[in-house]
Each structure stands twice: as C-alpha cells, then as structure tokens.
Tab-separated table of N, CA, C and O in Angstrom:
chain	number	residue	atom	x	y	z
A	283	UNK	N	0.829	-1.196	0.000
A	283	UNK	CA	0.000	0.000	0.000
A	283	UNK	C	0.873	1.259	0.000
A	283	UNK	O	0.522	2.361	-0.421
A	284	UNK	N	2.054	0.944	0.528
A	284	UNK	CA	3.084	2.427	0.538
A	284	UNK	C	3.538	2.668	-0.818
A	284	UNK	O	3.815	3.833	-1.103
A	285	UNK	N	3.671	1.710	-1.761
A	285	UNK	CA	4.105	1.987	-3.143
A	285	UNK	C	2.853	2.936	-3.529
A	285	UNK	O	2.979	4.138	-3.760
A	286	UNK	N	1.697	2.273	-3.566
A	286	UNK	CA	0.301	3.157	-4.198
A	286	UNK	C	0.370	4.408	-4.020
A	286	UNK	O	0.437	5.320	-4.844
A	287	UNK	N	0.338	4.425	-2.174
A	287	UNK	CA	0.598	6.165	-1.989
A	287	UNK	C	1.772	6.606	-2.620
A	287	UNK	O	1.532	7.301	-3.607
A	288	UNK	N	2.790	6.459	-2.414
A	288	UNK	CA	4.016	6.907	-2.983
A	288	UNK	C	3.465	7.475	-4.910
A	288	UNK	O	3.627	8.685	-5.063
A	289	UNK	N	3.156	7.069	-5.611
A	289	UNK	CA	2.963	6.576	-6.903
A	289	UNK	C	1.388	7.565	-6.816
A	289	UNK	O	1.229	8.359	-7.743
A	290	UNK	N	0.766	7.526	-6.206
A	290	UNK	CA	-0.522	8.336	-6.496
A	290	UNK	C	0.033	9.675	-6.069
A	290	UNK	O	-0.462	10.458	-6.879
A	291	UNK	N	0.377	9.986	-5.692
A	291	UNK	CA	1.501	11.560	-5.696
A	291	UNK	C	2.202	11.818	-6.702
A	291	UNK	O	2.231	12.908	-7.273
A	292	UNK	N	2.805	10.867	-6.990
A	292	UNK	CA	3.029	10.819	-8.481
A	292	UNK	C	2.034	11.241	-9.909
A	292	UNK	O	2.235	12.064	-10.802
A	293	UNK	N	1.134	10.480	-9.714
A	293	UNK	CA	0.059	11.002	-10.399
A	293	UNK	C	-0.703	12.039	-10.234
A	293	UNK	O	-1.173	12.692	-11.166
A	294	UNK	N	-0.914	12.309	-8.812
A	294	UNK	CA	-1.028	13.921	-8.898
A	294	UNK	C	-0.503	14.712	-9.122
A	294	UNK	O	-1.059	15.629	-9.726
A	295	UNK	N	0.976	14.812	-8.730
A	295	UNK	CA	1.805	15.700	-9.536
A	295	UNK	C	1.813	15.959	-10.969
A	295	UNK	O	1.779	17.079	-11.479
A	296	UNK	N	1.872	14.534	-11.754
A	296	UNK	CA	1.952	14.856	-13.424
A	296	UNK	C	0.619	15.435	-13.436
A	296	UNK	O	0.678	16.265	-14.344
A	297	UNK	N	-0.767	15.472	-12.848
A	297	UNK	CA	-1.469	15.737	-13.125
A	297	UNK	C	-1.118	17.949	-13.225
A	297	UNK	O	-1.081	18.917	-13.984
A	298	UNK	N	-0.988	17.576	-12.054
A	298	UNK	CA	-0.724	19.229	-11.605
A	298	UNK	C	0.238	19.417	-13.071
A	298	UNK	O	0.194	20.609	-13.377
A	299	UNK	N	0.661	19.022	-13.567
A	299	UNK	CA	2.118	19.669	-14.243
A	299	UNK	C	0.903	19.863	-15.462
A	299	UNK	O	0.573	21.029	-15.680
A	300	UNK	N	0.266	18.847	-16.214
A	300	UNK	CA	-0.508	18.649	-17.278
A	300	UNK	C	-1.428	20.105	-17.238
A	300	UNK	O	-1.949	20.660	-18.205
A	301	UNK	N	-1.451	20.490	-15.959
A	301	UNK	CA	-2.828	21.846	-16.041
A	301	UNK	C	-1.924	23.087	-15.743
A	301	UNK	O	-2.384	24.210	-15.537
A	302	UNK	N	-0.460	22.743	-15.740
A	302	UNK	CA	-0.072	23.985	-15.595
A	302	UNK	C	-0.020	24.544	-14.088
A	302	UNK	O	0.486	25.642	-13.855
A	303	UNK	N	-0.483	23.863	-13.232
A	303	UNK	CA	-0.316	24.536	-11.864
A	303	UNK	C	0.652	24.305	-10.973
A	303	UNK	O	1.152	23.200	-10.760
A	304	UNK	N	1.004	25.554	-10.313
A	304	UNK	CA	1.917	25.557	-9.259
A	304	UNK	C	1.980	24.669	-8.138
A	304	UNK	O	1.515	23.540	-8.294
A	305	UNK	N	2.464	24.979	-7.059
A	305	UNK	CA	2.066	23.498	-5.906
A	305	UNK	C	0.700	24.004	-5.231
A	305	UNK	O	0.422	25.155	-4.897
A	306	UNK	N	-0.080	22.847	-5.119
A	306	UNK	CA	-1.677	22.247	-4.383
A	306	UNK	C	-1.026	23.751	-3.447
A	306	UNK	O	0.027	24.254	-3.054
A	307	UNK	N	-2.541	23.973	-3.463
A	307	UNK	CA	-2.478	25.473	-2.140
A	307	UNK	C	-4.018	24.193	-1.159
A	307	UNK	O	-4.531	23.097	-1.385
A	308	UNK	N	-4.133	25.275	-0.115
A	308	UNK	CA	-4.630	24.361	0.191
A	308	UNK	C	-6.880	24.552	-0.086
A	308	UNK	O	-7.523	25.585	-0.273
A	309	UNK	N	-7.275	23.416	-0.006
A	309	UNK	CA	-8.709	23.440	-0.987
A	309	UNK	C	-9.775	24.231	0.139
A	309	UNK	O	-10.307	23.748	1.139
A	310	UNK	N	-9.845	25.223	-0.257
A	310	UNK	CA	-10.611	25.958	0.901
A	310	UNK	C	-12.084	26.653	0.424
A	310	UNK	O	-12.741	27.640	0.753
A	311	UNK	N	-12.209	25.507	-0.580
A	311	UNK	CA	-13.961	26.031	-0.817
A	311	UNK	C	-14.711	24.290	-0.883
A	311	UNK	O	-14.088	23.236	-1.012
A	312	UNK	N	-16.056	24.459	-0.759
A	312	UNK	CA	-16.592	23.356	-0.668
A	312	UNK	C	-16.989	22.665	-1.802
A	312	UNK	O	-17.668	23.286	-2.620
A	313	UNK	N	-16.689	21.449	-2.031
A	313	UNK	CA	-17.547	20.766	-3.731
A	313	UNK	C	-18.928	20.022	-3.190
A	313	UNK	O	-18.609	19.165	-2.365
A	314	UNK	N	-19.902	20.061	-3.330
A	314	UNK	CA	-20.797	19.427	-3.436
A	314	UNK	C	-21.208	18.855	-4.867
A	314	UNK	O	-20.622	19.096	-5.923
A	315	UNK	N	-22.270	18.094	-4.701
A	315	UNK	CA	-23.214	17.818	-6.017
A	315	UNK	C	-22.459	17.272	-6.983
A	315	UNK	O	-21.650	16.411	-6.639
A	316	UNK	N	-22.556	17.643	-8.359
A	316	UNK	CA	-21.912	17.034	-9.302
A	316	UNK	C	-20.541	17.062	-9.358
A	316	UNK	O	-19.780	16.145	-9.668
A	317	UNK	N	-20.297	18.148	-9.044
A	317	UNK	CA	-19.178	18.539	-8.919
A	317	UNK	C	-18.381	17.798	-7.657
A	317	UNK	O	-17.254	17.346	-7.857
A	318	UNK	N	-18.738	17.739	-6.920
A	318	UNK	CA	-18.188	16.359	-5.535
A	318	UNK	C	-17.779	14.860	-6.289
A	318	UNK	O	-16.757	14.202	-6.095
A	319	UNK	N	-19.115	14.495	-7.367
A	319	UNK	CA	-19.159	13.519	-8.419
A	319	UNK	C	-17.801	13.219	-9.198
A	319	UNK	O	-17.030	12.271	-9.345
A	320	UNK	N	-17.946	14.720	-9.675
A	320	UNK	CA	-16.579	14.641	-10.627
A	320	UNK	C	-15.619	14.561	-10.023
A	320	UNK	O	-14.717	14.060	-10.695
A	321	UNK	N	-15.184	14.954	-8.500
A	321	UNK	CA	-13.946	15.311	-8.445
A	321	UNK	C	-13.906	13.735	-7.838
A	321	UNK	O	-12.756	13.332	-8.010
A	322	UNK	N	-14.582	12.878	-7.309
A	322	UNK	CA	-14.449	11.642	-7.022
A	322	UNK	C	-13.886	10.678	-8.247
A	322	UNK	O	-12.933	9.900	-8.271
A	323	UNK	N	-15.136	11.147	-9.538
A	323	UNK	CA	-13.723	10.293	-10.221
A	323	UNK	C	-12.995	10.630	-10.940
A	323	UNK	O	-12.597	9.961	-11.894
A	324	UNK	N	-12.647	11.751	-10.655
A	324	UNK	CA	-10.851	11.949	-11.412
A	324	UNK	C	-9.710	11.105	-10.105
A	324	UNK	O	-8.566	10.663	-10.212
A	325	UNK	N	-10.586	11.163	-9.033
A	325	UNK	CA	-9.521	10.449	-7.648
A	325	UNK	C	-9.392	9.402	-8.253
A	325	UNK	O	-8.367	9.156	-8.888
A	326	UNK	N	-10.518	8.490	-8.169
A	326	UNK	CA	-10.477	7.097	-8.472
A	326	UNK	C	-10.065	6.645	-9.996
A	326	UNK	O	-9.527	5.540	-9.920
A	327	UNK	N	-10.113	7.007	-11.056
A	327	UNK	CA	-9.123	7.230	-12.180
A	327	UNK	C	-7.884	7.275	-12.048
A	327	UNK	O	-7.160	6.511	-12.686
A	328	UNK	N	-7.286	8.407	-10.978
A	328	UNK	CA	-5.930	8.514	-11.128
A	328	UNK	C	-5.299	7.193	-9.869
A	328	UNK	O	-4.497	6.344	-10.258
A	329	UNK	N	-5.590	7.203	-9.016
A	329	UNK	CA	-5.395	5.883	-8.264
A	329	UNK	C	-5.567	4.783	-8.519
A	329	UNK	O	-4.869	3.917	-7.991
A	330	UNK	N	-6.643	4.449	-9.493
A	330	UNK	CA	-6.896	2.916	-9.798
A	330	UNK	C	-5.441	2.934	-11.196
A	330	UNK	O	-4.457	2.210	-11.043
A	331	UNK	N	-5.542	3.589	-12.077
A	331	UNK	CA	-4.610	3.858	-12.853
A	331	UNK	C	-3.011	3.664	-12.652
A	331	UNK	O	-2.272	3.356	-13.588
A	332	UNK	N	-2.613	3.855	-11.471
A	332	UNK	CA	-1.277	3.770	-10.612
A	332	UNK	C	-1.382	2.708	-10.177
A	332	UNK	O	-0.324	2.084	-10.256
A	333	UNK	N	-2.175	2.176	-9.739
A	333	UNK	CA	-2.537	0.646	-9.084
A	333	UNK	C	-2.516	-0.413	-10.040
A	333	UNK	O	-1.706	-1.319	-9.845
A	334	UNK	N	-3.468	-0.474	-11.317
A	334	UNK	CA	-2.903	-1.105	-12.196
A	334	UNK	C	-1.655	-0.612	-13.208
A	334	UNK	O	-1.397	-1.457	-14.064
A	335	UNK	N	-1.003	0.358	-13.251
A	335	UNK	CA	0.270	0.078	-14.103
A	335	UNK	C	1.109	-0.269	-13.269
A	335	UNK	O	1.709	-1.315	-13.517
A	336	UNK	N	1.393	0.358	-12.200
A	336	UNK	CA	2.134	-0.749	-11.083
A	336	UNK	C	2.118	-2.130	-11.059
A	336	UNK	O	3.043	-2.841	-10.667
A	337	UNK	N	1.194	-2.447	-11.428
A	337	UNK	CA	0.852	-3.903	-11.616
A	337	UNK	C	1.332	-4.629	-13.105
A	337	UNK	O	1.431	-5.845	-13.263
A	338	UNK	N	1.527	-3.880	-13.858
A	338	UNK	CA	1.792	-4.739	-15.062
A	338	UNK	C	0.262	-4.870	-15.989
A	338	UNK	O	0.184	-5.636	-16.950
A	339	UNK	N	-0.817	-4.069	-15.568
A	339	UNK	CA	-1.810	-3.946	-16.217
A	339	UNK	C	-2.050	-3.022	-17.403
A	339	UNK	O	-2.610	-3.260	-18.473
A	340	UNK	N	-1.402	-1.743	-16.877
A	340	UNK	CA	-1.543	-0.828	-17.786
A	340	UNK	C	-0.731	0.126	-17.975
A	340	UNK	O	-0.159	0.823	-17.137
A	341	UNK	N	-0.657	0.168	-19.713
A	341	UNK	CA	0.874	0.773	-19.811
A	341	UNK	C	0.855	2.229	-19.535
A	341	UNK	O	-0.177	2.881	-19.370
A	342	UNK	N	2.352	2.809	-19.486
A	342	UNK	CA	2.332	4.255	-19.895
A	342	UNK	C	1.517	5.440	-20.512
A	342	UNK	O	1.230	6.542	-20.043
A	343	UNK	N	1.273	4.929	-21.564
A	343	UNK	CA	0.383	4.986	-22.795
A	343	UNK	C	-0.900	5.172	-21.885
A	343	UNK	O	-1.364	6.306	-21.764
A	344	UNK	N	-1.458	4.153	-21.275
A	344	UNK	CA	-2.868	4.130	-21.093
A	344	UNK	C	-2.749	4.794	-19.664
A	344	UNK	O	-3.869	4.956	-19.180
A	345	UNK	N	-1.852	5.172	-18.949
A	345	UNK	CA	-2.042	6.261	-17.705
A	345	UNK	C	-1.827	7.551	-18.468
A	345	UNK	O	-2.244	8.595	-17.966
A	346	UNK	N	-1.105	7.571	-19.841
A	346	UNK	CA	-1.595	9.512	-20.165
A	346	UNK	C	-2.472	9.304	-20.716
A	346	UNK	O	-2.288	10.117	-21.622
A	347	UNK	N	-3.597	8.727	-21.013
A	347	UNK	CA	-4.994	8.593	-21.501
A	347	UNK	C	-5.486	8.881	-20.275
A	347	UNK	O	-5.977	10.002	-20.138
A	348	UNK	N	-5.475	8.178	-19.391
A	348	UNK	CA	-6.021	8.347	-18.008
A	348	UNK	C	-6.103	9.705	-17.346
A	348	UNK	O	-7.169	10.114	-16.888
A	349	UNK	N	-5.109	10.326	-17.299
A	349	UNK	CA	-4.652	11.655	-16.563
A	349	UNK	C	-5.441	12.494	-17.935
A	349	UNK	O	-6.486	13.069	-17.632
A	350	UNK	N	-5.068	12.574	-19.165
A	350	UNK	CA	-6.285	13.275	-20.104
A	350	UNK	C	-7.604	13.416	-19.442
A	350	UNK	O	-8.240	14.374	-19.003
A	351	UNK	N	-7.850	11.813	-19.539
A	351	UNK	CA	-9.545	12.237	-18.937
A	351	UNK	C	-10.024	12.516	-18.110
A	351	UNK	O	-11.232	12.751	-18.162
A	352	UNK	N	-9.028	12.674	-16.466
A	352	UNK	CA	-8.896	13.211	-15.680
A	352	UNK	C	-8.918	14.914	-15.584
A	352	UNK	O	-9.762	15.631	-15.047
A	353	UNK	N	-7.851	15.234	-16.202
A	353	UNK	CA	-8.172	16.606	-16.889
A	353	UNK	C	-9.692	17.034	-17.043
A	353	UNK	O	-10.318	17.835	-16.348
A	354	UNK	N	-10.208	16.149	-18.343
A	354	UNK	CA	-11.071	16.714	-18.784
A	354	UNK	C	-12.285	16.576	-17.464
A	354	UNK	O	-12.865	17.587	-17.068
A	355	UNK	N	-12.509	15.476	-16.984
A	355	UNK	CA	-13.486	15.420	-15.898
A	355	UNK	C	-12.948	16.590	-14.627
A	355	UNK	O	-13.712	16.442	-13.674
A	356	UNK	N	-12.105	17.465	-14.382
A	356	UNK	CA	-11.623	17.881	-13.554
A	356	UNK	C	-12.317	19.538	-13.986
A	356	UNK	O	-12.398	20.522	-13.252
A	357	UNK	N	-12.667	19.419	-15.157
A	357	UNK	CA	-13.100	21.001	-15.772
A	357	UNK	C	-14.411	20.829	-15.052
A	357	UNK	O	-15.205	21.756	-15.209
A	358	UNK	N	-14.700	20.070	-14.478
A	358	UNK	CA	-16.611	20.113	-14.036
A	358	UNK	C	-16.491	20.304	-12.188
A	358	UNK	O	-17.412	20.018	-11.422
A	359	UNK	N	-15.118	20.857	-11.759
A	359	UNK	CA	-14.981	21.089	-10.426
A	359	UNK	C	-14.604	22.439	-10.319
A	359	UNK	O	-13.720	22.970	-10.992
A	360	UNK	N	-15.249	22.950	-9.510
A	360	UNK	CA	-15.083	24.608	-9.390
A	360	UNK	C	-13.701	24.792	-8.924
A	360	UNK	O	-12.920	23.897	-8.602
A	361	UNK	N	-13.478	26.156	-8.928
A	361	UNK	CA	-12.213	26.430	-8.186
A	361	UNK	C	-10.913	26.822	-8.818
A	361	UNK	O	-10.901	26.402	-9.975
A	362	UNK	N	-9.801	27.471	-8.506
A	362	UNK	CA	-8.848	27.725	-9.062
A	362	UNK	C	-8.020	26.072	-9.363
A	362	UNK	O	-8.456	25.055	-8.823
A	363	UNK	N	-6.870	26.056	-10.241
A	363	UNK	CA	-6.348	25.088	-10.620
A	363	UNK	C	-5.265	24.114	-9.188
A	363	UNK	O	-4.846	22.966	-9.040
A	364	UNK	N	-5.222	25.195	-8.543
A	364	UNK	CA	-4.171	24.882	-7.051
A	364	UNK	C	-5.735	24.246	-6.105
A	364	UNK	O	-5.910	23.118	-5.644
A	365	UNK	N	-6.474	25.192	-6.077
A	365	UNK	CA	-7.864	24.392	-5.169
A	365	UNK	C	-8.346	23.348	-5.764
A	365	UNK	O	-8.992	22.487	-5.166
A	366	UNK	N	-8.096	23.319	-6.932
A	366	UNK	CA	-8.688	21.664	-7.503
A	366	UNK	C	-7.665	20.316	-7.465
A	366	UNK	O	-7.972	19.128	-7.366
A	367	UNK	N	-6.470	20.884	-7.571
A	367	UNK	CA	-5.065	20.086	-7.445
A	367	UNK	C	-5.399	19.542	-5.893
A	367	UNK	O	-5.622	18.332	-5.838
A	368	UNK	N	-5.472	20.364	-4.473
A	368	UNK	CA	-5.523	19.898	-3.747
A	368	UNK	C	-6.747	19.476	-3.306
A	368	UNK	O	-6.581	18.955	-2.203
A	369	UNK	N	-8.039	19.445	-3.675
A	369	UNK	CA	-8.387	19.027	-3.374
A	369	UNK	C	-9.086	17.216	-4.329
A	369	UNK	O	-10.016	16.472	-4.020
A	370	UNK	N	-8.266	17.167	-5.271
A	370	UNK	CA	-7.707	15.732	-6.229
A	370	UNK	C	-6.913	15.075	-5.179
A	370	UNK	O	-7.400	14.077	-4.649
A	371	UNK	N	-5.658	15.534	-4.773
A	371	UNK	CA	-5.048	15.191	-3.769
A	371	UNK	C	-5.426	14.506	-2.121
A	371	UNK	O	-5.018	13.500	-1.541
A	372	UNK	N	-6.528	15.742	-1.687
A	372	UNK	CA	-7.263	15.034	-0.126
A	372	UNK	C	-8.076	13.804	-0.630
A	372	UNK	O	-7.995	12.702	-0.087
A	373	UNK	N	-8.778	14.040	-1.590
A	373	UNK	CA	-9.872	13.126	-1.942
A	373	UNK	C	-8.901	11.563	-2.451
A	373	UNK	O	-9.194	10.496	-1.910
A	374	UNK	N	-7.890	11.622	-3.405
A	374	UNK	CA	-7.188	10.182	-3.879
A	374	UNK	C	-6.544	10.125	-2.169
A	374	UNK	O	-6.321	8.983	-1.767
A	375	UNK	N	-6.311	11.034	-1.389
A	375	UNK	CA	-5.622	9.966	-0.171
A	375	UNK	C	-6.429	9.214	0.640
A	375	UNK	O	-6.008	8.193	1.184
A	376	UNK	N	-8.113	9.822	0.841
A	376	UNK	CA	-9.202	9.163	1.624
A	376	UNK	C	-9.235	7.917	0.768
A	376	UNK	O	-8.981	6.842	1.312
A	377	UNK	N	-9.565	7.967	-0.707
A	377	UNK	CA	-9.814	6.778	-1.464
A	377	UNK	C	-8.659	5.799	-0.844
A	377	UNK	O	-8.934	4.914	-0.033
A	378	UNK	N	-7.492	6.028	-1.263
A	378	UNK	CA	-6.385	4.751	-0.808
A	378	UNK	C	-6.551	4.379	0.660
A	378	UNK	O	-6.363	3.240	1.085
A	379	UNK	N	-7.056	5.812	1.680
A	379	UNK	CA	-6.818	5.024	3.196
A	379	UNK	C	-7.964	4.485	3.699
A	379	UNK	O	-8.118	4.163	4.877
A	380	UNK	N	-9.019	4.349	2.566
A	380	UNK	CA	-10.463	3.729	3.527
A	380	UNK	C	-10.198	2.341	2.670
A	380	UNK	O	-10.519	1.244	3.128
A	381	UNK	N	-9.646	2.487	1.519
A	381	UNK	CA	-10.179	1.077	0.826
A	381	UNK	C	-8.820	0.233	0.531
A	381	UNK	O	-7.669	0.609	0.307
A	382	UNK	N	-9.567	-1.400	0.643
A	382	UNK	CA	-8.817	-2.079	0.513
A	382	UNK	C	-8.295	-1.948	-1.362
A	382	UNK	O	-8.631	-1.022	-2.100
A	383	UNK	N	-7.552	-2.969	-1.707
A	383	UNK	CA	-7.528	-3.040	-3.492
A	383	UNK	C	-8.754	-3.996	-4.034
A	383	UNK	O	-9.287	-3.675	-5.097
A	384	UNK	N	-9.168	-5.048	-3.400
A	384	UNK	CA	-10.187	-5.024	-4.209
A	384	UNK	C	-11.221	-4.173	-4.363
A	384	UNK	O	-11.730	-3.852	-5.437
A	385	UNK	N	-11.550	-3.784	-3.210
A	385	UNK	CA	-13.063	-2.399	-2.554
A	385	UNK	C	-12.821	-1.756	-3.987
A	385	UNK	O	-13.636	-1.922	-4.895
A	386	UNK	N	-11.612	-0.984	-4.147
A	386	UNK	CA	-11.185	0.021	-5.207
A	386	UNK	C	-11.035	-0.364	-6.300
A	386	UNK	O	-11.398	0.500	-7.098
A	387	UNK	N	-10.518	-1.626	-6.972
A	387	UNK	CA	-11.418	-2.507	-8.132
A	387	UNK	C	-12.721	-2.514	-8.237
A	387	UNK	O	-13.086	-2.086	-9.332
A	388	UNK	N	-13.830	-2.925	-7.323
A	388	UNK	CA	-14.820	-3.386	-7.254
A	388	UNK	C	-16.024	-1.907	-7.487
A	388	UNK	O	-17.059	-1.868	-8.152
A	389	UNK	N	-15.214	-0.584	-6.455
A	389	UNK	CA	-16.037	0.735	-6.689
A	389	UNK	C	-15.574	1.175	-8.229
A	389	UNK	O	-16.286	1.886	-8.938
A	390	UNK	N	-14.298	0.659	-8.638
A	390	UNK	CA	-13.728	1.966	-10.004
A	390	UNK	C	-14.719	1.111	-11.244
A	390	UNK	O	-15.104	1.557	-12.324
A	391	UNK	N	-14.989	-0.462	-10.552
A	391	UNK	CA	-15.634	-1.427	-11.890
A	391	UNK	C	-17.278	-0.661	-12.047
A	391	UNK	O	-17.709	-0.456	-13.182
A	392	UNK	N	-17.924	-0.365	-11.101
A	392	UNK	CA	-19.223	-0.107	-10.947
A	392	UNK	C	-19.390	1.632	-11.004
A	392	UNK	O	-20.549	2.039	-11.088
A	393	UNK	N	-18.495	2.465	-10.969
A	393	UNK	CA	-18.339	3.771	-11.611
A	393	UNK	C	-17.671	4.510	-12.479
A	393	UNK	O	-17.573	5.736	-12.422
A	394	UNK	N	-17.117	3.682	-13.438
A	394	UNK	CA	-16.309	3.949	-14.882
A	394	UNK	C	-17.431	4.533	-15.482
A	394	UNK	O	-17.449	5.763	-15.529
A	395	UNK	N	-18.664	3.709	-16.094
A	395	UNK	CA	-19.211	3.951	-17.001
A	395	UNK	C	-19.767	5.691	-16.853
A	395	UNK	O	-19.589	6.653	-17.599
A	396	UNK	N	-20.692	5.511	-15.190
A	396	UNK	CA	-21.032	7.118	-14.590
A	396	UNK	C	-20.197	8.225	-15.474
A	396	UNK	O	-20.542	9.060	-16.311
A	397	UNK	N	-18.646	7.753	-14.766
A	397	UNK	CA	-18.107	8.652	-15.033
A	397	UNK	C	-17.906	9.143	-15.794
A	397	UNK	O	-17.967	10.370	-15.715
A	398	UNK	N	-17.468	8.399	-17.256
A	398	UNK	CA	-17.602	8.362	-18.461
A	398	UNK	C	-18.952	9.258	-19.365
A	398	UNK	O	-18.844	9.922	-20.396
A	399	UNK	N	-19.994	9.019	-18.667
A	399	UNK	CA	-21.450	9.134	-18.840
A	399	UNK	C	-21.134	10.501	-19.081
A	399	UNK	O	-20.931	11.032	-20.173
A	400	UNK	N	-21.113	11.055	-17.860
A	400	UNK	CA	-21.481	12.391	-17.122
A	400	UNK	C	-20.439	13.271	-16.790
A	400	UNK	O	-20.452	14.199	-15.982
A	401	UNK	N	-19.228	12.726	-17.759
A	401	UNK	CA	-17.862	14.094	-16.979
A	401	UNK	C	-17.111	13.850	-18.342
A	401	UNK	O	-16.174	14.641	-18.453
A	402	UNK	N	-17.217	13.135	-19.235
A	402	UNK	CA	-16.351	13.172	-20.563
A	402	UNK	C	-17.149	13.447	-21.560
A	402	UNK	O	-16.702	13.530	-22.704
C-alpha cells in the first residue's frame, strides 16, 4: 500500500504539471453535487490507474490517456487550478486510506461507465 501512496503523488503531480499549476495550495472552498461527483472520479481514475500500471496492467500509454480524462473530468470542479489540485489530492488519499484493493477494483468497476457518462 506504501508503493500506491508513494505513486498516487506521483500522479497527482503529473497531473498538476498537465494543467499547468503551481504546488496544491490548500482546498478551501466546498464541492458538493456534481461537482463532488466529478472530483471523485478523477480520484479514483488517477489511483486505480497507478494501481494497475504498477501492476503490469496498464501501460504508460494508457495512464496519459487516463490523466487526459482526468483533466477533462476535472473542468466540471469549481475552483482555481491549485484548489482543484488539492483538493484531487485530499480526496485520492481518503480513497487509498479507507479502501482495501479489491473495494477500489470493485467501486472503479461499478463507476467507470457514470463517469464516463457524465464528466467526458
């Protein structure tokens, strides 16, 4: 589990770099609603994503596809680019510290499509 965290910082960072922003300030406005929606799964995108290429699941290639659509689902969260960085950041660390790896297989299998649906 310390590789994941280690490695999902990772992915937040390239993420941060991909939008151009400086370092995560800290997230000091509230997301509700859809927007709570979205920013859940750009978390679970960029964590499940690190979890399987770590694994030998998925290549390079298919984590900058990933972080793309992350991006793009990340335009449906209010806020400056540093308040959305960190709060991508609080939200992928709750995801890794409540759930086991399957839980987080089992939630990313049953909210891909949503996400897909309603944020791309």
């Amino acid at each position: 589990m310390e590789s994941m965290r280690f490695n999902r910082f990772a992915a937040v960072a390239a993420l941060a770099l991909s939008l151009g922003a400086a370092a995560p300030a800290k997230a000091d406005l509230v997301i509700e609603g859809r927007a709570a929606q979205a920013l859940h799964c750009v978390s679970m995108l960029l964590v499940i994503s690190v979890v399987l290429n770590e694994e030998g699941y998925l290549s390079p290639r298919d984590v900058e596809a990933a972080m793309t659509a992350a991006v793009l689902m990340l335009e449906h969260v209010p806020g400056t680019q540093n308040q959305k960085m960190r709060a991508v950041e609080q939200r992928s660390e709750k995801i890794v510290r409540t759930r086991s790896l399957l839980q987080l297989a089992k939630e990313f299998d049953s909210t891909a499509r949503f996400c897909e649906r309603n944020f791309l």
